[in-house]
Every structure is written in structure tokens, then in C-alpha cells.
PDB file of C-alpha atoms in Angstrom:
ATOM      1  CA  UNK A   1     -72.355  21.941 -13.628  1.00 53.00           C
ATOM      2  CA  UNK A   2     -69.120  23.140 -12.558  1.00 63.00           C
ATOM      3  CA  UNK A   3     -65.950  22.994 -14.856  1.00 64.00           C
ATOM      4  CA  UNK A   4     -64.053  20.137 -12.660  1.00 66.00           C
ATOM      5  CA  UNK A   5     -67.540  18.117 -12.874  1.00 62.00           C
ATOM      6  CA  UNK A   6     -67.533  18.801 -16.678  1.00 64.00           C
ATOM      7  CA  UNK A   7     -63.592  17.365 -16.488  1.00 66.00           C
ATOM      8  CA  UNK A   8     -64.248  14.540 -14.771  1.00 66.00           C
ATOM      9  CA  UNK A   9     -67.601  13.378 -16.980  1.00 67.00           C
ATOM     10  CA  UNK A  10     -65.460  14.156 -20.184  1.00 74.00           C
ATOM     11  CA  UNK A  11     -62.300  11.820 -18.462  1.00 80.00           C
ATOM     12  CA  UNK A  12     -64.930   9.469 -17.265  1.00 77.00           C
ATOM     13  CA  UNK A  13     -66.540   9.256 -20.738  1.00 75.00           C
ATOM     14  CA  UNK A  14     -63.191   9.034 -22.523  1.00 84.00           C
ATOM     15  CA  UNK A  15     -62.460   6.143 -20.447  1.00 83.00           C
ATOM     16  CA  UNK A  16     -65.675   4.685 -20.896  1.00 81.00           C
ATOM     17  CA  UNK A  17     -65.412   4.940 -24.819  1.00 86.00           C
ATOM     18  CA  UNK A  18     -61.696   3.780 -24.669  1.00 89.00           C
ATOM     19  CA  UNK A  19     -63.282   0.495 -22.598  1.00 85.00           C
ATOM     20  CA  UNK A  20     -66.144   0.293 -25.273  1.00 87.00           C
ATOM     21  CA  UNK A  21     -63.365   0.401 -28.433  1.00 91.00           C
ATOM     22  CA  UNK A  22     -61.218  -2.071 -26.578  1.00 89.00           C
ATOM     23  CA  UNK A  23     -63.924  -4.497 -26.278  1.00 87.00           C
ATOM     24  CA  UNK A  24     -65.193  -4.425 -29.508  1.00 90.00           C
ATOM     25  CA  UNK A  25     -61.703  -4.596 -31.011  1.00 91.00           C
ATOM     26  CA  UNK A  26     -61.150  -7.673 -28.965  1.00 87.00           C
ATOM     27  CA  UNK A  27     -64.571  -9.103 -30.085  1.00 87.00           C
ATOM     28  CA  UNK A  28     -63.357  -8.387 -33.700  1.00 88.00           C
ATOM     29  CA  UNK A  29     -60.118 -10.451 -32.885  1.00 87.00           C
ATOM     30  CA  UNK A  30     -62.246 -13.369 -31.656  1.00 84.00           C
ATOM     31  CA  UNK A  31     -64.376 -13.433 -34.659  1.00 84.00           C
ATOM     32  CA  UNK A  32     -62.161 -13.436 -37.871  1.00 83.00           C
ATOM     33  CA  UNK A  33     -58.985 -15.585 -37.561  1.00 81.00           C
ATOM     34  CA  UNK A  34     -55.855 -14.058 -37.349  1.00 82.00           C
ATOM     35  CA  UNK A  35     -52.457 -14.250 -35.875  1.00 85.00           C
ATOM     36  CA  UNK A  36     -53.346 -12.500 -32.457  1.00 83.00           C
ATOM     37  CA  UNK A  37     -56.754 -15.228 -31.444  1.00 81.00           C
ATOM     38  CA  UNK A  38     -54.967 -18.085 -30.082  1.00 82.00           C
ATOM     39  CA  UNK A  39     -52.701 -16.002 -28.001  1.00 84.00           C
ATOM     40  CA  UNK A  40     -55.916 -14.084 -27.221  1.00 83.00           C
ATOM     41  CA  UNK A  41     -58.045 -17.118 -26.028  1.00 83.00           C
ATOM     42  CA  UNK A  42     -54.947 -18.115 -23.763  1.00 83.00           C
ATOM     43  CA  UNK A  43     -54.779 -14.921 -21.918  1.00 84.00           C
ATOM     44  CA  UNK A  44     -58.785 -14.478 -21.793  1.00 83.00           C
ATOM     45  CA  UNK A  45     -58.449 -18.368 -20.168  1.00 80.00           C
ATOM     46  CA  UNK A  46     -55.930 -16.901 -17.755  1.00 81.00           C
ATOM     47  CA  UNK A  47     -58.165 -13.514 -17.007  1.00 80.00           C
ATOM     48  CA  UNK A  48     -61.178 -15.371 -16.493  1.00 76.00           C
ATOM     49  CA  UNK A  49     -59.712 -17.472 -13.409  1.00 74.00           C
ATOM     50  CA  UNK A  50     -57.923 -14.131 -12.335  1.00 72.00           C
ATOM     51  CA  UNK A  51     -59.853 -12.300  -9.123  1.00 76.00           C
ATOM     52  CA  UNK A  52     -58.975  -9.148 -10.213  1.00 72.00           C
ATOM     53  CA  UNK A  53     -61.185  -9.130 -13.546  1.00 71.00           C
ATOM     54  CA  UNK A  54     -63.950 -10.971 -11.625  1.00 76.00           C
ATOM     55  CA  UNK A  55     -63.569  -7.550  -8.994  1.00 80.00           C
ATOM     56  CA  UNK A  56     -63.693  -4.977 -11.875  1.00 76.00           C
ATOM     57  CA  UNK A  57     -66.642  -6.666 -13.313  1.00 77.00           C
ATOM     58  CA  UNK A  58     -68.419  -6.493  -9.906  1.00 83.00           C
ATOM     59  CA  UNK A  59     -67.143  -3.057  -9.533  1.00 81.00           C
ATOM     60  CA  UNK A  60     -68.538  -1.864 -13.010  1.00 79.00           C
ATOM     61  CA  UNK A  61     -71.950  -3.262 -12.179  1.00 81.00           C
ATOM     62  CA  UNK A  62     -72.352  -1.877  -9.295  1.00 83.00           C
ATOM     63  CA  UNK A  63     -71.268   1.752 -10.654  1.00 79.00           C
ATOM     64  CA  UNK A  64     -73.665   1.016 -13.057  1.00 78.00           C
ATOM     65  CA  UNK A  65     -76.466   0.208 -11.096  1.00 83.00           C
ATOM     66  CA  UNK A  66     -75.668   3.575  -9.033  1.00 76.00           C
ATOM     67  CA  UNK A  67     -75.597   5.694 -11.979  1.00 75.00           C
ATOM     68  CA  UNK A  68     -78.770   4.451 -13.083  1.00 74.00           C
ATOM     69  CA  UNK A  69     -80.237   5.268  -9.869  1.00 76.00           C
ATOM     70  CA  UNK A  70     -79.160   8.452  -9.823  1.00 70.00           C
ATOM     71  CA  UNK A  71     -80.978   9.106 -13.154  1.00 69.00           C
ATOM     72  CA  UNK A  72     -84.082   9.667 -10.968  1.00 71.00           C
ATOM     73  CA  UNK A  73     -82.729  11.878  -8.759  1.00 66.00           C
ATOM     74  CA  UNK A  74     -84.599  15.574  -9.150  1.00 63.00           C
ATOM     75  CA  UNK A  75     -81.612  17.699  -8.116  1.00 63.00           C
ATOM     76  CA  UNK A  76     -79.675  16.669 -11.192  1.00 63.00           C
ATOM     77  CA  UNK A  77     -79.483  19.592 -13.971  1.00 67.00           C
ATOM     78  CA  UNK A  78     -80.474  18.663 -17.540  1.00 74.00           C
ATOM     79  CA  UNK A  79     -76.419  18.759 -18.527  1.00 70.00           C
ATOM     80  CA  UNK A  80     -75.404  16.292 -15.608  1.00 72.00           C
ATOM     81  CA  UNK A  81     -78.561  14.126 -16.692  1.00 72.00           C
ATOM     82  CA  UNK A  82     -77.282  13.781 -20.268  1.00 79.00           C
ATOM     83  CA  UNK A  83     -73.890  12.728 -19.091  1.00 76.00           C
ATOM     84  CA  UNK A  84     -75.210  10.009 -16.761  1.00 77.00           C
ATOM     85  CA  UNK A  85     -77.099   8.543 -19.358  1.00 82.00           C
ATOM     86  CA  UNK A  86     -74.036   8.548 -21.984  1.00 82.00           C
ATOM     87  CA  UNK A  87     -72.101   6.929 -18.876  1.00 81.00           C
ATOM     88  CA  UNK A  88     -74.834   4.705 -17.977  1.00 82.00           C
ATOM     89  CA  UNK A  89     -75.262   3.458 -21.688  1.00 86.00           C
ATOM     90  CA  UNK A  90     -71.190   3.357 -22.257  1.00 85.00           C
ATOM     91  CA  UNK A  91     -71.130   1.107 -19.030  1.00 84.00           C
ATOM     92  CA  UNK A  92     -74.276  -1.163 -20.090  1.00 84.00           C
ATOM     93  CA  UNK A  93     -72.640  -1.933 -23.568  1.00 87.00           C
ATOM     94  CA  UNK A  94     -69.394  -2.462 -21.710  1.00 85.00           C
ATOM     95  CA  UNK A  95     -71.200  -4.985 -19.849  1.00 86.00           C
ATOM     96  CA  UNK A  96     -72.760  -6.569 -22.955  1.00 88.00           C
ATOM     97  CA  UNK A  97     -69.644  -6.233 -24.564  1.00 88.00           C
ATOM     98  CA  UNK A  98     -67.835  -8.422 -21.857  1.00 86.00           C
ATOM     99  CA  UNK A  99     -70.621 -11.008 -21.725  1.00 87.00           C
ATOM    100  CA  UNK A 100     -70.298 -11.115 -25.587  1.00 89.00           C
ATOM    101  CA  UNK A 101     -66.521 -11.780 -25.107  1.00 87.00           C
ATOM    102  CA  UNK A 102     -67.509 -14.079 -22.491  1.00 85.00           C
ATOM    103  CA  UNK A 103     -69.652 -16.284 -25.029  1.00 87.00           C
ATOM    104  CA  UNK A 104     -67.834 -15.695 -27.906  1.00 88.00           C
ATOM    105  CA  UNK A 105     -64.666 -17.317 -25.944  1.00 85.00           C
ATOM    106  CA  UNK A 106     -66.474 -20.005 -24.834  1.00 87.00           C
ATOM    107  CA  UNK A 107     -67.731 -21.006 -27.988  1.00 87.00           C
ATOM    108  CA  UNK A 108     -63.966 -20.821 -29.498  1.00 85.00           C
ATOM    109  CA  UNK A 109     -63.105 -23.023 -26.996  1.00 84.00           C
ATOM    110  CA  UNK A 110     -65.699 -25.625 -27.744  1.00 86.00           C
ATOM    111  CA  UNK A 111     -65.193 -25.121 -31.680  1.00 84.00           C
ATOM    112  CA  UNK A 112     -61.409 -25.627 -30.688  1.00 82.00           C
ATOM    113  CA  UNK A 113     -62.478 -29.017 -28.608  1.00 86.00           C
ATOM    114  CA  UNK A 114     -64.769 -29.912 -31.559  1.00 87.00           C
ATOM    115  CA  UNK A 115     -61.949 -29.059 -34.176  1.00 86.00           C
ATOM    116  CA  UNK A 116     -59.542 -31.318 -31.902  1.00 85.00           C
ATOM    117  CA  UNK A 117     -62.148 -34.045 -31.556  1.00 89.00           C
ATOM    118  CA  UNK A 118     -62.758 -33.930 -35.263  1.00 90.00           C
ATOM    119  CA  UNK A 119     -59.123 -33.739 -36.609  1.00 89.00           C
ATOM    120  CA  UNK A 120     -58.367 -36.850 -33.828  1.00 89.00           C
ATOM    121  CA  UNK A 121     -61.380 -38.796 -35.307  1.00 89.00           C
ATOM    122  CA  UNK A 122     -59.695 -37.850 -38.721  1.00 89.00           C
ATOM    123  CA  UNK A 123     -56.412 -39.061 -37.596  1.00 89.00           C
ATOM    124  CA  UNK A 124     -58.036 -42.243 -36.100  1.00 88.00           C
ATOM    125  CA  UNK A 125     -60.012 -42.713 -39.327  1.00 86.00           C
ATOM    126  CA  UNK A 126     -56.759 -42.152 -41.539  1.00 85.00           C
ATOM    127  CA  UNK A 127     -55.008 -45.017 -39.328  1.00 85.00           C
ATOM    128  CA  UNK A 128     -58.057 -47.004 -39.723  1.00 82.00           C
ATOM    129  CA  UNK A 129     -57.670 -47.077 -43.419  1.00 83.00           C
ATOM    130  CA  UNK A 130     -54.208 -47.498 -43.301  1.00 83.00           C
ATOM    131  CA  UNK A 131     -55.142 -50.716 -41.092  1.00 81.00           C
ATOM    132  CA  UNK A 132     -57.639 -51.668 -43.414  1.00 81.00           C
ATOM    133  CA  UNK A 133     -55.473 -51.093 -46.372  1.00 80.00           C
ATOM    134  CA  UNK A 134     -52.673 -53.410 -44.704  1.00 80.00           C
ATOM    135  CA  UNK A 135     -55.427 -55.938 -43.730  1.00 77.00           C
ATOM    136  CA  UNK A 136     -56.749 -56.097 -47.219  1.00 78.00           C
ATOM    137  CA  UNK A 137     -53.202 -56.287 -48.319  1.00 81.00           C
ATOM    138  CA  UNK A 138     -52.598 -59.176 -45.757  1.00 82.00           C
ATOM    139  CA  UNK A 139     -55.854 -60.747 -46.562  1.00 81.00           C
ATOM    140  CA  UNK A 140     -54.982 -60.940 -50.224  1.00 85.00           C
ATOM    141  CA  UNK A 141     -51.589 -62.606 -49.389  1.00 86.00           C
ATOM    142  CA  UNK A 142     -53.483 -65.314 -47.147  1.00 87.00           C
ATOM    143  CA  UNK A 143     -55.899 -65.781 -49.809  1.00 87.00           C
ATOM    144  CA  UNK A 144     -52.975 -66.402 -52.144  1.00 88.00           C
ATOM    145  CA  UNK A 145     -51.585 -68.427 -49.617  1.00 89.00           C
ATOM    146  CA  UNK A 146     -54.703 -70.528 -49.385  1.00 89.00           C
ATOM    147  CA  UNK A 147     -54.912 -70.965 -53.145  1.00 88.00           C
ATOM    148  CA  UNK A 148     -51.315 -71.930 -53.257  1.00 90.00           C
ATOM    149  CA  UNK A 149     -51.891 -74.634 -50.498  1.00 88.00           C
ATOM    150  CA  UNK A 150     -55.441 -75.821 -51.630  1.00 90.00           C
ATOM    151  CA  UNK A 151     -53.435 -76.651 -55.208  1.00 89.00           C
ATOM    152  CA  UNK A 152     -50.523 -78.333 -52.887  1.00 90.00           C
ATOM    153  CA  UNK A 153     -53.586 -79.901 -50.986  1.00 90.00           C
ATOM    154  CA  UNK A 154     -54.832 -81.150 -54.601  1.00 89.00           C
ATOM    155  CA  UNK A 155     -51.600 -82.332 -55.378  1.00 90.00           C
ATOM    156  CA  UNK A 156     -50.793 -84.603 -52.297  1.00 89.00           C
ATOM    157  CA  UNK A 157     -54.482 -85.933 -53.063  1.00 89.00           C
ATOM    158  CA  UNK A 158     -53.347 -86.967 -56.318  1.00 89.00           C
ATOM    159  CA  UNK A 159     -50.356 -88.314 -55.001  1.00 89.00           C
ATOM    160  CA  UNK A 160     -52.137 -90.027 -52.237  1.00 88.00           C
ATOM    161  CA  UNK A 161     -54.586 -91.668 -54.741  1.00 88.00           C
ATOM    162  CA  UNK A 162     -51.499 -92.871 -56.789  1.00 89.00           C
ATOM    163  CA  UNK A 163     -49.715 -94.519 -53.724  1.00 87.00           C
ATOM    164  CA  UNK A 164     -53.214 -96.046 -52.354  1.00 87.00           C
ATOM    165  CA  UNK A 165     -53.496 -97.356 -55.644  1.00 88.00           C
ATOM    166  CA  UNK A 166     -49.971 -98.582 -55.491  1.00 86.00           C
ATOM    167  CA  UNK A 167     -50.623-100.467 -52.105  1.00 86.00           C
ATOM    168  CA  UNK A 168     -53.523-101.900 -53.246  1.00 87.00           C
ATOM    169  CA  UNK A 169     -51.441-103.166 -56.075  1.00 87.00           C
ATOM    170  CA  UNK A 170     -48.699-104.687 -53.608  1.00 85.00           C
ATOM    171  CA  UNK A 171     -51.590-105.832 -51.389  1.00 85.00           C
ATOM    172  CA  UNK A 172     -52.927-107.745 -54.522  1.00 86.00           C
ATOM    173  CA  UNK A 173     -49.400-109.263 -55.463  1.00 84.00           C
ATOM    174  CA  UNK A 174     -48.755-110.138 -51.670  1.00 84.00           C
ATOM    175  CA  UNK A 175     -51.888-111.834 -51.407  1.00 85.00           C
ATOM    176  CA  UNK A 176     -51.065-114.044 -54.946  1.00 85.00           C
ATOM    177  CA  UNK A 177     -47.805-114.596 -53.341  1.00 84.00           C
ATOM    178  CA  UNK A 178     -49.144-115.560 -50.152  1.00 85.00           C
ATOM    179  CA  UNK A 179     -51.483-117.908 -52.275  1.00 85.00           C
ATOM    180  CA  UNK A 180     -48.503-119.212 -53.986  1.00 85.00           C
ATOM    181  CA  UNK A 181     -46.897-119.604 -50.974  1.00 83.00           C
ATOM    182  CA  UNK A 182     -49.863-121.700 -49.151  1.00 84.00           C
ATOM    183  CA  UNK A 183     -49.649-123.947 -52.473  1.00 83.00           C
ATOM    184  CA  UNK A 184     -45.710-124.218 -52.213  1.00 83.00           C
ATOM    185  CA  UNK A 185     -46.296-125.209 -48.468  1.00 84.00           C
ATOM    186  CA  UNK A 186     -49.069-127.888 -49.513  1.00 84.00           C
ATOM    187  CA  UNK A 187     -47.156-128.970 -52.294  1.00 84.00           C
ATOM    188  CA  UNK A 188     -44.253-129.496 -49.741  1.00 83.00           C
ATOM    189  CA  UNK A 189     -46.436-130.937 -47.639  1.00 84.00           C
ATOM    190  CA  UNK A 190     -47.617-133.554 -49.841  1.00 84.00           C
ATOM    191  CA  UNK A 191     -44.053-134.011 -51.077  1.00 85.00           C
ATOM    192  CA  UNK A 192     -42.569-134.686 -47.509  1.00 83.00           C
ATOM    193  CA  UNK A 193     -45.575-136.853 -47.092  1.00 84.00           C
ATOM    194  CA  UNK A 194     -44.741-139.146 -50.362  1.00 83.00           C
ATOM    195  CA  UNK A 195     -41.003-138.831 -49.206  1.00 83.00           C
ATOM    196  CA  UNK A 196     -42.105-140.454 -45.952  1.00 84.00           C
ATOM    197  CA  UNK A 197     -43.964-142.789 -47.932  1.00 84.00           C
ATOM    198  CA  UNK A 198     -41.031-143.365 -50.161  1.00 83.00           C
ATOM    199  CA  UNK A 199     -39.062-143.891 -47.624  1.00 83.00           C
ATOM    200  CA  UNK A 200     -41.291-146.354 -45.581  1.00 82.00           C
ATOM    201  CA  UNK A 201     -41.787-148.491 -48.498  1.00 84.00           C
ATOM    202  CA  UNK A 202     -37.726-148.433 -49.106  1.00 82.00           C
ATOM    203  CA  UNK A 203     -37.410-149.540 -45.494  1.00 81.00           C
ATOM    204  CA  UNK A 204     -39.863-152.129 -45.991  1.00 81.00           C
ATOM    205  CA  UNK A 205     -38.077-153.240 -49.176  1.00 83.00           C
ATOM    206  CA  UNK A 206     -34.435-153.199 -47.255  1.00 76.00           C
ATOM    207  CA  UNK A 207     -36.153-155.297 -44.240  1.00 76.00           C
ATOM    208  CA  UNK A 208     -37.689-158.114 -46.392  1.00 77.00           C
ATOM    209  CA  UNK A 209     -34.580-158.190 -48.714  1.00 77.00           C
ATOM    210  CA  UNK A 210     -32.182-158.507 -45.387  1.00 72.00           C
ATOM    211  CA  UNK A 211     -34.824-161.269 -44.289  1.00 63.00           C
ATOM    212  CA  UNK A 212     -34.570-163.005 -47.004  1.00 65.00           C
ATOM    213  CA  UNK A 213     -30.801-162.880 -47.380  1.00 60.00           C
ATOM    214  CA  UNK A 214     -30.495-163.961 -43.679  1.00 59.00           C
ATOM    215  CA  UNK A 215     -33.311-167.150 -44.461  1.00 58.00           C
ATOM    216  CA  UNK A 216     -30.552-167.808 -47.504  1.00 55.00           C
ATOM    217  CA  UNK A 217     -27.592-167.610 -45.286  1.00 52.00           C
ATOM    218  CA  UNK A 218     -28.949-169.888 -42.688  1.00 51.00           C
ATOM    219  CA  UNK A 219     -30.091-172.541 -45.710  1.00 56.00           C
ATOM    220  CA  UNK A 220     -26.570-172.168 -47.138  1.00 52.00           C
ATOM    221  CA  UNK A 221     -24.987-173.087 -43.490  1.00 58.00           C
ATOM    222  CA  UNK A 222     -27.422-176.339 -43.183  1.00 61.00           C
ATOM    223  CA  UNK A 223     -26.863-177.495 -46.463  1.00 58.00           C
ATOM    224  CA  UNK A 224     -23.039-176.863 -45.654  1.00 57.00           C
ATOM    225  CA  UNK A 225     -23.272-178.868 -42.512  1.00 62.00           C
ATOM    226  CA  UNK A 226     -25.334-181.691 -44.300  1.00 61.00           C
ATOM    227  CA  UNK A 227     -23.249-181.681 -46.870  1.00 58.00           C
ATOM    228  CA  UNK A 228     -20.249-182.095 -44.462  1.00 57.00           C
ATOM    229  CA  UNK A 229     -21.924-185.023 -42.669  1.00 59.00           C
ATOM    230  CA  UNK A 230     -23.445-186.914 -45.586  1.00 61.00           C
ATOM    231  CA  UNK A 231     -19.813-185.684 -47.922  1.00 54.00           C
ATOM    232  CA  UNK A 232     -21.994-184.753 -50.734  1.00 51.00           C
ATOM    233  CA  UNK A 233     -22.641-180.889 -51.741  1.00 47.00           C
ATOM    234  CA  UNK A 234     -26.089-179.909 -53.666  1.00 50.00           C
ATOM    235  CA  UNK A 235     -24.458-177.885 -56.054  1.00 47.00           C
ATOM    236  CA  UNK A 236     -27.585-177.868 -58.073  1.00 48.00           C
ATOM    237  CA  UNK A 237     -29.861-176.749 -55.296  1.00 48.00           C
ATOM    238  CA  UNK A 238     -28.235-173.189 -55.747  1.00 46.00           C
ATOM    239  CA  UNK A 239     -28.033-173.278 -59.426  1.00 47.00           C
ATOM    240  CA  UNK A 240     -24.451-174.800 -60.055  1.00 48.00           C
TER     241      UNK A 240
END
């Protein structure tokens, strides 16, 4: 192995170690709560949608497979073989760390979604409890109003009973007055009939008196004419 190959291998190994350390730090930042995790999740969301990152991962997989197949080449000396084993190990571990970051990132997103759902449900539960408290207060107010209305209804029923009793008493009084009025009408009719009878009797008496008076006048005139003819007046007949 030439010194240039050794330098290239050292540079590649240093770069791979830096990648492994960076990926490890990224995993630690994702696993533990810290001020950088939220921003890191946002950056990973943007990187996962980038085509460049997908291209880098694909290239890393291809290079790893190429180096892995190079291990079985008989022309490679022991020192180069050791470097290749180290590089394959670092690349494989880097791929494993990338897969771990992907899974942790997905897990964190799901946890965030579940946490948001829980917070939303908790807020809804709080709002529901508040509404239930308000509903309970309103229910108590409604119960109080119902109790007051029942008391008022009881008072109105008692007043209605009193008014009904008064109405029945008034009806009884009206019935008694009606009976009295009917009695007075009957008495009035009886008195009216009696008055008619008395009038008829008086009329008959007057007629009889007037008839007898007419007879006496006629008799008096006849006697007068007779006396004038005879020249004498029968005073004894008239009680004189």
C-alpha cells in the first residue's frame, strides 16, 4: 500500500468517523428533551423530502456494497483489507444510524401527533367539564325556578279553590234570589189577577148602581108626570 493510499484511507476513515459521531449526536438530540429537538425535527422533515439526501443515501449504499464485494478480492493485501473492513463497518453502522434516525424521527412525529391529540382531547374535556358545570348551574337555576313555579301554582290553585267556593256561594245566592224573584212574580201575578177581579167587581157594582139610579130617575119622572096630571105629589113614597 502506497503512502497516498494510506492517506486516502485515513481521510475516508476520519470522514466516516465524523459521520458516525454526527449521526450519534443527532440520535441523542432526538431521544432526549432539549431546546434543539423541535428545530431538529423540522430540519429532518425538510431533509427527508429533499432529493439530494435520497441521492446521498443511495450512493452510500452503493459504495458500501462495492467495498463489501472488494473484501473478497484476493489481490488486496492485509493492510488494505483491514481498512476496507473498517470502512465497510463504519458505512454499515452509518446506514444503521440513518435508519435509526428515520425511525426515531417517525416515532417523535407520532408522539407529537398523539400528544397534540391528547392535548386537544384534554382541552375538549376541560371545555366539556366547564360546559357541564355551567349546565349544572343552569339546571340548579331551572330547578329553583321550577320550585318557585310549583309554589306559585299551589298558591294559584288555593286561590282558584277559594274563588270557586265564592262562585258556588254566589250561584247559591243567585239561585235563592231567582227563587225569590219567581215567588214575587207569582205573587205579582196573583195580585194582578186579584186586582182584575176587584176591578171587575167594582165595575159590576158601578154598573148595578148606575142602573138602579137610572130606574129611580125614571120612576121619579113618571111620578112627577103623574102628579102633574093628578095635581097631587106622593111624598110619602119617597120618604118625605
